[in-house]
Amino acid sequence: MFHRKFVIFITLASLPVTGLITSCNGDGNGDDDKYHLPDTLRVATLYSPLSYFLYRGDTLGYDYTLLKDFAKDKGIEFEITVAPSLDKAVEMLDSNAVHLVAYSIPVTSDFRRHVIPCGPENYTTQVLVQPKSKSENMITDVTELIDRDVWVQPNSKYQQRLENLNRELGGGINIHIIERDTIADEDIVAMVSNHQIPLSIVDSDVARFLRNYYKDIDVSLPLSLAQRSSWGVSLANEWLADSITAWFDTDNARKKSAALFQQYYESSRKDPEFDFYFTLTKGRVSPYDEVFKNNAKRISWDWRLLAAQGFVESRFNNNLESWAGARGIMQVMPSTAEAHGIDPGNLDNPYVSISVATDVLKTTRDILSPFVSDPEELQKFTVAAYNSGVAHILDAIALAKKHNLKPDVWKDNVERALLMKGQPVYYNDSIVKYGYFRGQQTRIYVDYVINVYEHIKKQIPNN
């Protein structure tokens, strides 16, 4: 069995919804008199940092959100099956296991033999990854790659493109292969950012996403022609392609897709940055110390650790909202608030935010306690799960066991396994149940929270 299945229930209500730039397939009118959408639309997708992923217990992703809006507008439910590769997803279309692949499928002659493009349309190129520097030192033309060292993943499309470009230029590019068994695009970008390698190549959509974390890289120079991609249905379901495309061609859909594009591809986000420039005057951490104390008592948690999380999450800012929609002092997701019977509109209230966060910590600790017996380690695991969602920590524990790491020790063990979940070879492993996750942010988060906690403990008593 190569896929995992999730059933998403959408309220049967007709609400105004939205989408993305559409592909030009069919006449755009649909054929609703002759055909009808199924009560449950069967959909294949892939885990990725842009298409479909879990974050703090919530399901997010550009393609996922568009799909959810389409289903809501049409008054239907949808069932998601996660395939381990695009080829497998297309096979599911061929066998009629799914109606739709909600993922960017390249519009190539090979895929067109199996797939009718529909819905959101995207264009990507391969781009040069280089450090930002003074303009005179930046590479602005492909001919300037001659006599330069460029590093790429082995046996990758990037290596193939670079070799072709080298032939087109008559030679002279110094092509180097990164000798690692597994390496993801983010690893490549990080290596350029950290000056471990001078230049590399990634796809432009990945580059747009990653430059939100790596502000010191430039990805403006394309190295290939643009490749069109879109969602797809089987050749037997041209009417469904027309229906999906017609919906994406509405003004509301275009506006929503543009907003989602901004959210997932362009929104400013960064990993936590260590900053201890806050004063602990008059024996206080924040204006909300009593709120932290009262809530921490409910779960036998050190209030100073809870306050440290509040500092790292928001710097005690009631009005902060993240790119993903997390809100308030403790950056609680709206769906988490709803699961605890709280109106998300109240998350700007520090009493509500800290209370919900405390409940989440207790539930998370209860789930993880059978796996981690040492109290200090359990504390780290719980803090990590608050940032990532407990599902990803359970996956990391499973990966740690498989790869001879200590499954009940965070530092350099489960922490390391969590980082593996950013690479397809690991997040598509059958033991991993919850797919892709960018573990770097959680690794930094845990270190930061624990360091702030230790900083507070030195000056503030636990009373």
Coordinates of C-alpha atoms in Angstrom, one line a residue:
M1 CA 0.0 0.0 0.0
F2 CA 1.7 3.1 -1.1
H3 CA -0.5 5.9 0.1
R4 CA -2.2 7.3 3.1
K5 CA -5.8 8.5 3.2
F6 CA -7.5 11.4 5.0
V7 CA -11.2 12.2 4.8
I8 CA -12.1 15.9 5.0
F9 CA -15.7 16.7 5.8
I10 CA -16.9 20.1 4.4
T11 CA -20.1 21.7 5.7
L12 CA -22.7 21.3 3.0
A13 CA -23.2 25.0 2.5
S14 CA -22.9 27.2 -0.6
L15 CA -20.4 30.0 0.3
P16 CA -18.6 32.4 -2.0
V17 CA -15.1 30.9 -2.6
T18 CA -12.0 31.6 -4.6
G19 CA -9.0 30.1 -6.5
L20 CA -5.9 30.8 -8.7
I21 CA -5.0 31.7 -12.3
T22 CA -6.6 29.0 -14.4
S23 CA -5.3 26.8 -17.2
C24 CA -7.0 27.2 -20.5
N25 CA -8.6 23.9 -20.9
G26 CA -12.1 23.3 -22.3
D27 CA -14.6 26.1 -22.8
G28 CA -14.8 27.1 -19.1
N29 CA -18.6 26.5 -19.0
G30 CA -18.6 23.0 -17.5
D31 CA -21.4 20.5 -18.4
D32 CA -23.5 20.4 -15.2
D33 CA -26.7 19.4 -17.0
K34 CA -25.1 16.2 -18.2
Y35 CA -22.7 15.5 -15.4
H36 CA -22.7 16.0 -11.7
L37 CA -19.9 16.3 -9.2
P38 CA -19.7 13.3 -6.8
D39 CA -20.9 13.6 -3.3
T40 CA -17.3 12.9 -2.2
L41 CA -14.6 14.0 -4.5
R42 CA -11.6 11.6 -4.3
V43 CA -8.4 13.5 -4.5
A44 CA -4.7 12.6 -4.6
T45 CA -2.0 15.0 -3.5
L46 CA 1.6 14.9 -2.3
Y47 CA 3.1 16.2 1.0
S48 CA 5.2 19.3 0.4
P49 CA 5.8 22.6 2.1
L50 CA 3.5 24.3 -0.4
S51 CA 0.9 21.8 -1.4
Y52 CA -0.2 19.9 1.7
F53 CA 1.2 19.6 5.2
L54 CA 0.3 19.6 8.9
Y55 CA 1.3 22.5 11.1
R56 CA 0.5 22.7 14.8
G57 CA -2.2 20.2 14.4
D58 CA -3.8 22.1 11.5
T59 CA -3.9 21.1 7.8
L60 CA -2.4 23.7 5.6
G61 CA -1.1 24.1 2.0
Y62 CA -1.8 26.2 -1.1
D63 CA -3.4 23.4 -3.1
Y64 CA -5.2 22.0 0.0
T65 CA -6.8 25.3 0.8
L66 CA -7.9 25.9 -2.8
L67 CA -9.4 22.4 -2.9
K68 CA -11.2 23.0 0.4
D69 CA -12.7 26.2 -0.9
F70 CA -13.8 24.5 -4.2
A71 CA -15.5 21.7 -2.2
K72 CA -17.2 24.2 0.1
D73 CA -18.5 26.3 -2.7
K74 CA -19.8 23.2 -4.5
G75 CA -21.4 21.7 -1.4
I76 CA -19.5 18.5 -1.5
E77 CA -17.1 16.5 0.6
F78 CA -13.6 15.4 -0.4
E79 CA -11.3 12.6 0.5
I80 CA -7.6 13.0 0.3
T81 CA -5.1 10.3 -0.5
V82 CA -1.4 11.2 -0.1
A83 CA 0.7 9.5 -2.8
P84 CA 4.5 9.1 -2.3
S85 CA 5.3 10.5 -5.8
L86 CA 3.7 12.3 -8.7
D87 CA 3.9 9.2 -10.9
K88 CA 1.9 7.2 -8.3
A89 CA -0.7 10.0 -8.1
V90 CA -1.1 9.8 -11.9
E91 CA -1.4 6.1 -11.7
M92 CA -4.3 6.5 -9.3
L93 CA -6.0 8.7 -11.9
D94 CA -5.5 6.1 -14.6
S95 CA -7.0 3.4 -12.4
N96 CA -10.0 5.6 -11.4
A97 CA -8.9 5.4 -7.7
V98 CA -9.2 9.2 -7.6
H99 CA -11.0 11.8 -9.6
L100 CA -8.4 14.6 -9.3
V101 CA -4.7 15.2 -8.5
A102 CA -4.6 18.5 -6.6
Y103 CA -0.9 19.1 -7.1
S104 CA 1.3 20.8 -9.7
I105 CA 1.6 18.4 -12.6
P106 CA 4.0 19.6 -15.3
V107 CA 2.2 20.1 -18.6
T108 CA 4.4 17.9 -20.7
S109 CA 3.8 15.5 -23.6
D110 CA 4.4 12.5 -21.3
F111 CA 1.8 13.7 -18.7
R112 CA -0.7 14.8 -21.3
R113 CA -1.0 11.2 -22.4
H114 CA -2.6 10.5 -19.0
V115 CA -3.8 13.9 -17.6
I116 CA -6.1 16.8 -18.6
P117 CA -4.8 20.0 -17.0
C118 CA -7.3 22.0 -15.0
G119 CA -7.7 24.5 -12.2
P120 CA -4.7 26.5 -10.9
E121 CA -1.9 27.2 -13.3
N122 CA 1.7 27.8 -12.3
Y123 CA 4.9 28.5 -14.1
T124 CA 8.3 27.6 -12.7
T125 CA 11.9 27.8 -13.9
Q126 CA 15.1 26.5 -12.5
V127 CA 17.0 29.4 -10.9
L128 CA 20.5 30.1 -9.7
V129 CA 20.9 30.3 -5.9
Q130 CA 23.6 32.8 -5.0
P131 CA 24.5 34.9 -1.9
K132 CA 23.3 38.5 -2.0
S133 CA 26.1 40.9 -2.4
K134 CA 27.0 44.2 -4.0
S135 CA 25.5 44.5 -7.4
E136 CA 28.8 44.3 -9.2
N137 CA 29.5 40.9 -7.7
M138 CA 26.2 39.3 -8.5
I139 CA 25.8 37.0 -11.5
T140 CA 23.2 38.5 -13.8
D141 CA 23.7 36.5 -17.0
V142 CA 24.2 32.8 -17.5
T143 CA 27.5 33.5 -19.4
E144 CA 29.0 34.7 -16.2
L145 CA 28.8 31.1 -14.9
I146 CA 31.9 30.3 -16.9
D147 CA 34.8 29.5 -14.6
R148 CA 32.4 29.5 -11.6
D149 CA 31.9 26.6 -9.2
V150 CA 28.3 25.4 -9.1
W151 CA 27.2 22.5 -6.8
V152 CA 24.1 20.3 -7.5
Q153 CA 22.4 17.2 -6.2
P154 CA 23.7 13.9 -7.8
N155 CA 21.6 12.5 -10.6
S156 CA 19.1 15.3 -10.3
K157 CA 17.2 17.4 -12.9
Y158 CA 19.4 20.3 -11.7
Q159 CA 22.6 18.4 -12.7
Q160 CA 21.0 17.6 -16.0
R161 CA 20.1 21.2 -16.7
L162 CA 23.5 22.5 -15.6
E163 CA 25.3 20.0 -17.9
N164 CA 23.0 21.0 -20.8
L165 CA 23.7 24.7 -20.1
N166 CA 27.4 24.0 -20.0
R167 CA 27.3 22.5 -23.4
E168 CA 25.2 25.4 -24.7
L169 CA 27.9 27.8 -23.5
G170 CA 30.7 25.7 -25.0
G171 CA 32.0 24.5 -21.6
G172 CA 33.7 26.2 -18.7
I173 CA 31.2 25.8 -15.8
N174 CA 32.9 23.9 -13.0
I175 CA 30.1 21.4 -12.0
H176 CA 30.4 19.8 -8.6
I177 CA 28.3 17.0 -7.1
I178 CA 27.3 17.1 -3.5
E179 CA 28.2 13.7 -2.2
R180 CA 25.4 13.0 0.3
D181 CA 23.0 10.1 0.2
T182 CA 20.0 12.3 0.8
I183 CA 19.7 16.1 0.3
A184 CA 16.7 18.3 0.0
D185 CA 16.4 21.6 -1.8
E186 CA 16.4 23.5 1.5
D187 CA 19.7 21.9 2.4
I188 CA 21.1 23.3 -0.8
V189 CA 19.8 26.8 -0.1
A190 CA 21.1 26.6 3.5
M191 CA 24.5 25.6 2.2
V192 CA 24.7 28.6 0.0
S193 CA 23.4 30.9 2.8
N194 CA 26.0 29.5 5.2
H195 CA 28.8 29.9 2.5
Q196 CA 29.5 26.1 2.4
I197 CA 29.0 26.2 -1.3
P198 CA 29.1 29.3 -3.6
L199 CA 26.3 28.5 -6.1
S200 CA 23.6 26.0 -6.8
I201 CA 20.2 25.5 -8.5
V202 CA 16.6 24.9 -7.3
D203 CA 13.1 25.3 -8.8
S204 CA 11.7 28.9 -8.6
D205 CA 8.6 28.0 -6.6
V206 CA 10.8 26.3 -3.9
A207 CA 13.2 29.3 -4.1
R208 CA 10.3 31.8 -3.5
F209 CA 9.3 29.8 -0.5
L210 CA 12.7 29.4 1.0
R211 CA 13.8 33.0 0.6
N212 CA 11.3 33.8 3.3
Y213 CA 13.7 32.0 5.7
Y214 CA 17.0 32.7 4.0
K215 CA 17.0 36.5 3.5
D216 CA 20.6 36.6 2.3
I217 CA 20.2 34.6 -0.9
D218 CA 19.3 35.8 -4.4
V219 CA 17.2 33.6 -6.7
S220 CA 16.4 36.1 -9.5
L221 CA 18.4 34.5 -12.4
P222 CA 16.5 31.9 -14.3
L223 CA 18.5 29.1 -15.9
S224 CA 15.8 27.3 -17.9
L225 CA 12.6 28.0 -19.8
A226 CA 9.4 28.3 -17.9
Q227 CA 7.5 25.0 -17.2
R228 CA 3.7 25.2 -16.9
S229 CA 2.0 23.0 -14.3
S230 CA -1.5 22.5 -13.2
W231 CA -3.9 20.1 -11.4
G232 CA -5.2 17.2 -13.4
V233 CA -8.0 14.8 -14.1
S234 CA -8.0 11.6 -16.2
L235 CA -8.7 11.7 -19.9
A236 CA -12.1 10.2 -19.3
N237 CA -13.2 13.2 -17.2
E238 CA -12.9 16.2 -19.4
W239 CA -16.2 17.5 -18.1
L240 CA -14.7 17.6 -14.5
A241 CA -11.7 19.5 -15.8
D242 CA -14.1 22.0 -17.4
S243 CA -16.0 22.3 -14.1
I244 CA -12.9 22.9 -12.0
T245 CA -11.4 25.3 -14.5
A246 CA -14.7 27.3 -14.7
W247 CA -14.7 27.7 -10.9
F248 CA -11.1 28.8 -10.9
D249 CA -11.9 31.4 -13.6
T250 CA -14.3 33.4 -11.3
D251 CA -13.2 36.7 -9.8
N252 CA -13.6 35.4 -6.3
A253 CA -11.4 32.4 -7.0
R254 CA -8.7 34.6 -8.6
K255 CA -8.6 37.0 -5.7
K256 CA -8.4 34.1 -3.1
S257 CA -5.7 32.3 -5.0
A258 CA -3.7 35.5 -5.2
A259 CA -4.0 35.9 -1.4
L260 CA -3.0 32.3 -0.9
F261 CA 0.0 32.7 -3.2
Q262 CA 1.1 35.6 -1.1
Q263 CA 0.6 33.6 2.1
Y264 CA 2.4 30.5 1.1
Y265 CA 5.0 31.8 -1.3
E266 CA 5.8 35.3 -0.4
S267 CA 4.8 35.9 3.3
S268 CA 7.5 37.0 5.6
R269 CA 8.5 34.3 8.0
K270 CA 11.7 33.3 9.8
D271 CA 13.0 30.9 12.3
P272 CA 13.1 32.2 16.0
E273 CA 16.0 34.4 16.6
F274 CA 17.8 34.3 20.0
D275 CA 17.3 37.6 21.8
F276 CA 17.7 38.0 25.5
Y277 CA 17.4 41.7 25.6
F278 CA 14.5 41.8 28.0
T279 CA 14.7 43.0 31.6
L280 CA 13.4 41.1 34.6
T281 CA 12.7 44.1 36.7
K282 CA 11.0 43.9 40.1
G283 CA 11.0 40.1 39.9
R284 CA 8.7 40.0 37.0
V285 CA 8.9 38.3 33.6
S286 CA 5.9 39.9 32.0
P287 CA 2.7 41.8 32.8
Y288 CA 1.0 38.4 32.7
D289 CA 3.0 36.5 35.4
E290 CA 0.0 35.8 37.5
V291 CA -1.9 34.4 34.5
F292 CA 1.1 32.1 33.7
K293 CA 1.3 31.0 37.4
N294 CA -2.4 30.2 37.7
N295 CA -2.4 28.2 34.5
A296 CA 0.9 26.4 35.1
K297 CA -0.4 25.1 38.5
R298 CA -3.3 23.4 36.7
I299 CA -0.8 21.0 35.0
S300 CA 2.1 21.0 37.5
W301 CA 4.2 22.9 35.0
D302 CA 6.8 25.5 35.9
W303 CA 5.2 28.9 35.2
R304 CA 8.6 30.3 34.2
L305 CA 8.8 27.7 31.4
L306 CA 5.3 28.7 30.3
A307 CA 6.3 32.4 30.3
A308 CA 9.5 31.5 28.4
Q309 CA 7.3 30.1 25.7
G310 CA 5.1 33.2 25.7
F311 CA 8.2 35.3 25.2
V312 CA 9.6 33.2 22.3
E313 CA 6.1 32.9 20.7
S314 CA 5.2 36.6 20.7
R315 CA 7.4 38.7 23.0
F316 CA 4.1 39.0 25.0
N317 CA 2.4 40.7 22.1
N318 CA -1.4 40.2 22.3
N319 CA -2.1 41.3 18.7
L320 CA 0.5 39.2 16.9
E321 CA -0.7 37.0 14.0
S322 CA 1.6 34.6 12.1
W323 CA 1.6 33.8 8.4
A324 CA -0.4 30.6 9.2
G325 CA -3.0 32.5 11.3
A326 CA -1.7 31.6 14.8
R327 CA -2.7 34.4 17.1
G328 CA -2.0 36.0 20.5
I329 CA 0.6 35.7 23.1
M330 CA 0.9 31.9 22.8
Q331 CA 0.3 31.9 19.0
V332 CA -2.6 29.5 19.1
M333 CA -4.1 28.3 15.8
P334 CA -7.8 29.1 15.3
S335 CA -8.6 25.5 14.8
T336 CA -7.0 24.6 18.1
A337 CA -9.1 27.2 19.9
E338 CA -12.3 25.8 18.3
A339 CA -11.3 22.3 19.4
H340 CA -11.2 23.6 22.9
G341 CA -14.5 25.3 22.6
I342 CA -13.1 28.8 22.3
D343 CA -14.0 31.4 19.8
P344 CA -10.8 32.2 17.8
G345 CA -11.8 35.8 17.9
N346 CA -10.9 35.8 21.6
L347 CA -7.3 34.7 21.1
D348 CA -6.1 38.2 21.4
N349 CA -7.2 38.0 25.1
P350 CA -4.1 36.9 27.0
Y351 CA -6.1 35.0 29.6
V352 CA -7.8 33.0 26.8
S353 CA -4.5 32.4 24.9
I354 CA -2.5 31.3 27.9
S355 CA -5.4 29.0 29.1
V356 CA -5.7 27.3 25.7
A357 CA -2.0 26.9 25.4
T358 CA -1.8 25.3 28.9
D359 CA -4.5 22.8 27.9
V360 CA -2.6 22.0 24.7
L361 CA 0.6 21.4 26.7
K362 CA -1.2 19.0 29.1
T363 CA -2.7 17.0 26.3
T364 CA 0.6 16.9 24.5
R365 CA 2.5 15.8 27.5
D366 CA 0.0 13.0 28.2
I367 CA 0.3 11.7 24.7
L368 CA 4.1 11.7 24.8
S369 CA 4.7 10.4 28.4
P370 CA 4.5 6.7 27.4
F371 CA 7.4 7.3 25.1
V372 CA 9.6 9.5 27.3
S373 CA 10.1 8.6 31.0
D374 CA 12.7 11.2 32.0
P375 CA 10.9 14.4 33.3
E376 CA 13.4 16.9 31.7
E377 CA 13.4 15.1 28.4
L378 CA 9.6 14.9 28.5
Q379 CA 9.6 18.7 29.0
K380 CA 11.7 19.2 25.9
F381 CA 9.5 16.8 23.8
T382 CA 6.4 18.7 25.0
V383 CA 7.8 22.1 24.1
A384 CA 8.8 20.7 20.7
A385 CA 5.4 19.3 20.1
Y386 CA 3.8 22.6 21.0
N387 CA 5.7 24.2 18.1
S388 CA 5.3 21.4 15.5
G389 CA 2.2 19.5 16.6
V390 CA 2.4 16.2 18.4
A391 CA 1.9 14.2 15.2
H392 CA 5.3 15.2 13.8
I393 CA 7.1 14.3 17.1
L394 CA 5.5 10.9 17.1
D395 CA 6.8 10.5 13.5
A396 CA 10.3 11.6 14.7
I397 CA 10.3 9.1 17.5
A398 CA 9.5 6.3 15.0
L399 CA 12.3 7.5 12.7
A400 CA 14.7 7.7 15.6
K401 CA 14.0 4.0 16.4
K402 CA 14.5 3.0 12.8
H403 CA 17.8 4.8 12.4
N404 CA 19.4 3.8 15.6
L405 CA 18.9 7.0 17.4
K406 CA 17.7 7.2 21.0
P407 CA 13.9 7.6 20.8
D408 CA 13.5 9.1 24.3
V409 CA 16.3 11.7 24.0
W410 CA 15.7 15.0 22.3
K411 CA 19.1 16.6 21.6
D412 CA 20.9 15.1 18.6
N413 CA 18.5 12.2 18.5
V414 CA 14.7 12.8 18.1
E415 CA 15.7 16.3 17.2
R416 CA 17.8 14.9 14.4
A417 CA 15.0 12.6 13.3
L418 CA 12.6 15.5 13.1
L419 CA 14.9 17.2 10.6
M420 CA 14.7 14.1 8.4
K421 CA 11.0 14.9 7.8
G422 CA 12.0 17.7 5.5
Q423 CA 13.3 15.1 2.9
P424 CA 11.0 13.0 0.7
V425 CA 13.0 9.8 1.3
Y426 CA 12.1 10.0 5.0
Y427 CA 8.6 11.6 5.0
N428 CA 7.4 9.1 2.4
D429 CA 8.7 6.2 4.6
S430 CA 5.8 3.9 5.6
I431 CA 6.5 4.4 9.3
V432 CA 5.9 8.2 8.9
K433 CA 2.2 8.9 9.3
Y434 CA 2.1 12.6 9.0
G435 CA 4.3 13.6 6.1
Y436 CA 6.5 16.6 5.5
F437 CA 7.6 18.9 8.2
R438 CA 10.3 21.6 8.3
G439 CA 12.0 20.5 11.5
Q440 CA 14.6 23.3 11.6
Q441 CA 12.1 25.7 13.1
T442 CA 11.3 23.3 15.9
R443 CA 14.9 22.5 16.6
I444 CA 15.7 26.3 17.0
Y445 CA 12.4 26.8 19.0
V446 CA 13.2 24.2 21.6
D447 CA 16.8 25.5 22.1
Y448 CA 15.5 29.1 22.4
V449 CA 12.7 28.3 24.9
I450 CA 15.0 26.3 27.1
N451 CA 17.7 29.0 27.0
V452 CA 15.1 31.7 27.9
Y453 CA 13.8 29.4 30.7
E454 CA 17.3 29.0 32.2
H455 CA 17.8 32.8 31.9
I456 CA 14.6 33.4 33.9
K457 CA 15.3 30.7 36.5
K458 CA 18.6 32.4 37.4
Q459 CA 16.7 35.6 38.5
I460 CA 13.1 34.7 39.2
P461 CA 12.1 32.2 42.0
N462 CA 9.4 29.6 41.3
N463 CA 6.7 30.9 43.5

